Tab-separated table of C-alpha atoms in Angstrom:
chain	number	residue	atom	x	y	z
A	1	ASN	CA	103.396	77.524	141.096
A	2	LEU	CA	100.033	79.256	142.166
A	3	PRO	CA	98.697	82.162	140.251
A	4	GLN	CA	97.792	84.171	142.980
A	5	PRO	CA	99.531	84.230	146.439
A	6	VAL	CA	97.753	83.194	149.296
A	7	ARG	CA	96.750	85.881	152.153
A	8	TRP	CA	95.581	85.415	155.366
A	9	SER	CA	94.636	87.253	158.638
A	10	ALA	CA	95.063	86.290	162.272
A	11	TYR	CA	93.918	87.691	164.906
A	12	ILE	CA	96.383	87.263	168.386
A	13	LYS	CA	94.687	87.874	171.656
A	14	ARG	CA	97.510	89.037	173.963
A	15	ASN	CA	95.715	89.460	176.921
A	16	GLN	CA	95.117	86.562	179.076
A	17	LEU	CA	92.590	88.386	181.232
A	18	LYS	CA	89.070	88.517	180.181
A	19	TRP	CA	85.652	89.232	181.424
A	20	GLU	CA	82.979	86.509	181.513
A	21	LYS	CA	81.100	88.996	179.058
A	22	ASN	CA	82.150	92.325	176.986
A	23	SER	CA	79.349	94.477	177.937
A	24	HIS	CA	76.371	94.389	180.807
A	25	ALA	CA	72.806	96.383	180.892
A	26	LEU	CA	70.403	96.707	183.902
A	27	THR	CA	67.374	99.022	184.429
A	28	ILE	CA	66.461	99.578	188.288
A	29	GLU	CA	63.917	102.224	189.895
A	30	ARG	CA	65.218	104.909	191.891
A	31	GLY	CA	65.824	104.431	195.536
A	32	THR	CA	66.234	100.623	194.905
A	33	GLY	CA	70.240	100.168	194.416
A	34	ALA	CA	71.019	97.269	192.811
A	35	ASP	CA	74.049	94.531	192.538
A	36	PHE	CA	75.329	92.027	189.618
A	37	SER	CA	78.208	89.985	189.502
A	38	MET	CA	80.946	89.177	186.517
A	39	GLN	CA	83.194	86.700	186.478
A	40	ILE	CA	87.306	87.185	185.294
A	41	SER	CA	89.231	84.670	183.997
A	42	ASN	CA	93.205	84.166	183.658
A	43	LEU	CA	93.397	81.783	180.679
A	44	SER	CA	97.386	81.973	181.147
A	45	GLY	CA	99.696	79.179	182.832
A	46	THR	CA	101.186	81.481	185.483
A	47	PRO	CA	99.156	83.741	188.066
A	48	GLU	CA	98.265	87.252	186.860
A	49	THR	CA	98.178	90.174	189.040
A	50	TRP	CA	94.661	92.132	187.806
A	51	THR	CA	93.555	95.535	188.254
A	52	VAL	CA	89.915	97.228	187.780
A	53	THR	CA	90.215	101.242	186.633
A	54	GLY	CA	87.388	103.323	185.216
A	55	LEU	CA	84.955	103.049	187.515
A	56	PRO	CA	82.134	105.849	187.603
A	57	TYR	CA	81.008	107.332	190.435
A	58	TRP	CA	77.462	105.334	190.396
A	59	LEU	CA	79.367	101.974	190.261
A	60	THR	CA	81.320	100.257	193.111
A	61	LEU	CA	83.569	96.889	193.207
A	62	ASP	CA	83.925	94.545	196.302
A	63	ALA	CA	87.513	94.102	195.118
A	64	GLU	CA	89.422	96.623	192.614
A	65	ASN	CA	92.655	94.583	192.559
A	66	GLY	CA	94.269	90.887	193.064
A	67	GLN	CA	95.913	87.829	192.269
A	68	LEU	CA	94.367	85.112	190.057
A	69	ALA	CA	95.975	81.774	189.624
A	70	ALA	CA	96.393	80.285	186.567
A	71	LEU	CA	93.641	79.314	184.636
A	72	GLY	CA	91.876	80.746	187.944
A	73	ASN	CA	88.370	82.185	188.132
A	74	ARG	CA	86.540	84.676	190.502
A	75	SER	CA	83.923	86.463	190.516
A	76	LEU	CA	83.643	90.023	190.838
A	77	LYS	CA	80.368	91.933	192.525
A	78	PHE	CA	79.190	95.579	191.276
A	79	SER	CA	76.928	97.664	193.236
A	80	VAL	CA	74.721	100.723	192.336
A	81	PRO	CA	73.934	102.957	195.461
A	82	ALA	CA	70.039	103.544	196.045
A	83	SER	CA	71.069	107.095	196.185
A	84	THR	CA	71.482	107.240	192.071
A	85	ALA	CA	69.530	109.890	190.188
A	86	ILE	CA	67.262	108.756	187.921
A	87	GLY	CA	68.857	108.839	184.148
A	88	HIS	CA	71.119	106.834	181.707
A	89	TYR	CA	74.411	106.052	182.262
A	90	GLU	CA	77.114	104.262	180.948
A	91	ALA	CA	80.910	103.586	181.455
A	92	THR	CA	83.748	101.347	180.574
A	93	VAL	CA	85.679	99.582	183.121
A	94	TYR	CA	88.937	98.345	182.114
A	95	LEU	CA	90.596	94.809	183.826
A	96	THR	CA	94.442	94.942	183.439
A	97	GLY	CA	97.033	92.211	184.097
A	98	ASN	CA	100.817	91.597	184.226
A	99	ARG	CA	101.170	92.570	180.513
A	100	GLY	CA	99.109	96.107	181.028
A	101	ILE	CA	97.042	95.392	178.237
A	102	ALA	CA	93.094	96.502	179.360
A	103	GLU	CA	90.431	94.358	178.655
A	104	PRO	CA	87.200	96.562	178.407
A	105	LEU	CA	83.564	95.835	180.161
A	106	THR	CA	81.023	98.418	179.349
A	107	VAL	CA	77.949	98.744	182.135
A	108	GLN	CA	75.035	100.790	180.678
A	109	LEU	CA	72.284	101.871	183.366
A	110	HIS	CA	69.229	103.212	183.297
A	111	VAL	CA	67.349	104.391	186.782
A	112	THR	CA	63.528	104.955	186.498
A	113	GLY	CA	61.169	106.872	188.827
A	114	GLU	CA	58.137	105.405	189.578
A	115	LYS	CA	55.451	105.437	186.854
A	116	PRO	CA	51.922	106.827	187.849
A	117	GLU	CA	49.059	104.576	188.467
A	118	TRP	CA	46.747	105.555	184.968
A	119	THR	CA	45.199	103.018	183.120
A	120	VAL	CA	42.260	103.113	180.700
A	121	ASN	CA	40.381	100.039	179.667
A	122	PRO	CA	38.592	100.597	176.007
A	123	HIS	CA	35.824	98.090	177.022
A	124	ASP	CA	34.181	100.684	179.481
A	125	PHE	CA	33.835	103.061	176.893
A	126	GLU	CA	31.445	102.872	173.669
A	127	ASN	CA	32.879	106.314	171.700
A	128	THR	CA	36.497	107.107	170.660
A	129	MET	CA	38.045	110.006	169.288
A	130	THR	CA	41.929	110.671	167.912
A	131	LEU	CA	44.105	113.589	168.926
A	132	ILE	CA	47.451	113.842	166.928
A	133	GLY	CA	49.745	115.822	169.223
A	134	GLU	CA	53.293	116.882	170.276
A	135	LEU	CA	54.560	116.933	173.527
A	136	LYS	CA	56.441	119.914	174.678
A	137	TYR	CA	58.400	120.942	177.967
A	138	ASN	CA	57.734	125.091	178.644
A	139	GLY	CA	57.661	125.291	174.756
A	140	LYS	CA	60.802	122.877	174.246
A	141	PRO	CA	59.608	119.279	172.027
A	142	GLY	CA	59.876	116.265	174.230
A	143	GLU	CA	62.169	113.537	172.727
A	144	ASP	CA	61.906	110.369	175.181
A	145	GLU	CA	59.269	107.654	174.182
A	146	GLU	CA	59.261	106.318	178.023
A	147	ASP	CA	57.472	109.667	178.676
A	148	ILE	CA	53.530	109.159	179.141
A	149	VAL	CA	51.029	111.617	178.281
A	150	ALA	CA	47.100	110.922	179.744
A	151	ALA	CA	43.839	112.444	179.115
A	152	PHE	CA	41.410	113.051	181.563
A	153	ASP	CA	37.534	113.807	182.150
A	154	ASN	CA	35.890	116.042	184.748
A	155	SER	CA	35.638	113.482	187.162
A	156	GLY	CA	39.647	112.518	186.600
A	157	ARG	CA	39.212	109.468	185.264
A	158	CYS	CA	41.758	108.300	182.588
A	159	ILE	CA	40.285	108.100	179.520
A	160	GLY	CA	43.807	107.900	177.173
A	161	LEU	CA	47.282	106.931	177.410
A	162	GLN	CA	50.188	107.356	174.894
A	163	HIS	CA	53.707	107.612	174.641
A	164	PRO	CA	55.532	109.975	172.218
A	165	VAL	CA	56.525	108.447	168.821
A	166	TYR	CA	59.306	109.690	166.563
A	167	ASN	CA	58.119	110.334	163.093
A	168	LYS	CA	61.452	109.938	160.920
A	169	ARG	CA	60.090	111.300	157.856
A	170	TYR	CA	58.898	114.702	160.064
A	171	ASP	CA	61.658	114.229	162.409
A	172	ARG	CA	59.573	115.096	165.280
A	173	TYR	CA	57.991	112.802	168.243
A	174	PHE	CA	54.221	112.753	167.824
A	175	THR	CA	51.659	111.642	170.427
A	176	MET	CA	49.070	109.493	168.287
A	177	MET	CA	46.429	109.046	171.103
A	178	THR	CA	43.366	107.489	171.030
A	179	ILE	CA	40.388	109.046	173.449
A	180	TYR	CA	37.688	106.938	175.217
A	181	SER	CA	34.207	108.609	176.200
A	182	ASN	CA	30.626	107.845	176.798
A	183	ASP	CA	27.627	109.706	175.577
A	184	ASP	CA	27.221	111.246	179.469
A	185	ILE	CA	30.469	113.094	178.994
A	186	ASN	CA	30.438	114.269	175.470
A	187	GLY	CA	31.117	118.412	175.612
A	188	GLN	CA	33.254	118.201	178.239
A	189	ASN	CA	36.858	119.579	177.875
A	190	VAL	CA	39.648	116.764	178.382
A	191	THR	CA	42.774	117.784	180.522
A	192	PHE	CA	46.093	116.092	180.426
A	193	ARG	CA	49.061	115.618	182.496
A	194	VAL	CA	52.590	114.004	181.759
A	195	TRP	CA	54.845	111.710	183.282
A	196	ASP	CA	58.505	112.718	182.682
A	197	ALA	CA	60.332	109.672	182.406
A	198	SER	CA	64.007	111.706	182.709
A	199	THR	CA	62.704	113.100	186.238
A	200	GLY	CA	60.380	110.973	187.308
A	201	GLU	CA	57.877	113.988	187.879
A	202	ILE	CA	53.893	114.475	186.906
A	203	HIS	CA	53.248	117.594	185.234
A	204	SER	CA	49.717	118.429	186.319
A	205	MET	CA	48.973	121.589	184.416
A	206	VAL	CA	49.368	120.579	180.330
A	207	GLU	CA	47.966	123.116	178.415
A	208	PRO	CA	46.756	122.057	174.621
A	209	SER	CA	46.877	124.665	171.572
A	210	GLU	CA	43.331	124.744	171.466
A	211	PRO	CA	40.823	123.181	173.561
A	212	ILE	CA	39.744	119.751	173.253
A	213	LYS	CA	36.534	118.575	174.049
A	214	VAL	CA	34.741	114.966	174.455
A	215	ALA	CA	33.044	114.123	171.001
A	216	SER	CA	32.346	110.781	168.985
A	217	ASN	CA	34.799	110.516	166.142
A	218	ALA	CA	36.325	113.657	166.364
A	219	LEU	CA	39.779	114.263	165.255
A	220	TYR	CA	42.186	117.006	166.859
A	221	GLY	CA	45.121	117.596	165.295
A	222	THR	CA	47.223	116.187	161.908
A	223	ILE	CA	50.690	115.161	161.025
A	224	THR	CA	51.544	118.718	159.436
A	225	SER	CA	49.661	120.734	162.435
A	226	PRO	CA	49.744	118.729	165.642
A	227	ILE	CA	47.802	119.909	168.798
A	228	GLU	CA	50.522	121.490	170.873
A	229	LEU	CA	50.381	119.775	174.625
A	230	ASN	CA	52.739	122.446	176.764
A	231	ALA	CA	53.776	120.755	179.839
A	232	THR	CA	54.387	123.537	182.377
A	233	ASP	CA	56.652	123.633	185.744
A	234	LEU	CA	53.711	122.901	187.918
A	235	LEU	CA	54.357	119.407	189.276
A	236	GLU	CA	52.227	116.769	191.198
A	237	GLN	CA	53.615	115.122	194.019
A	238	GLN	CA	52.536	111.448	195.018
A	239	MET	CA	52.777	110.153	198.631
A	240	LYS	CA	51.971	107.073	199.970
A	241	LEU	CA	50.589	107.370	204.092
A	242	VAL	CA	49.802	104.104	205.886
A	243	LYS	CA	46.492	103.853	207.644
């Protein structure tokens, strides 16, 4: 006799149809569209009549139903149209066979806008200063770490570049930016522009809560009292022209 009864658990996979994997993620730029393929398999010894359901408006499929031979495979082609707007998308589509059991496939899509060509080379400068800021859009805090905040001198040269970063302790997003300079621009007002990743738009008028002037080793803002960088609705549109 055993002092304790023997127990075990068993998982029985009743569905004979399966996806190649249970999730797929892709990132594309607005206006490009994309295709990807996903294989389905019939693990049974008999043919399966299959159907795919739950397709969102931003995802199409080259075939939504058909028949799969015993132990057969088939590749399905998914397409994301080029007209899909900027944003994050997620949907679950289902593969169903003879037994009516739905096999899920989660698709995650991120459509981005074209990022501005802002760059700064620290080796071109001799001095630095620090800005601890909080990005806002018309007074509402920005909460996207893919946004870009850029600082410029009077000539329009980029002298600082940073993404907002979430601080768990303060439950806020801070823009901890190093701003670069040389002695010839000391005292100049620093201007800011913001790229909103969720819309792909550039906010060309960003109002700091106090004037920011170029000064070597200066510190503007603190964690407890950051400089507010308020992006207004004045937008900039970039157009590429041919010669």
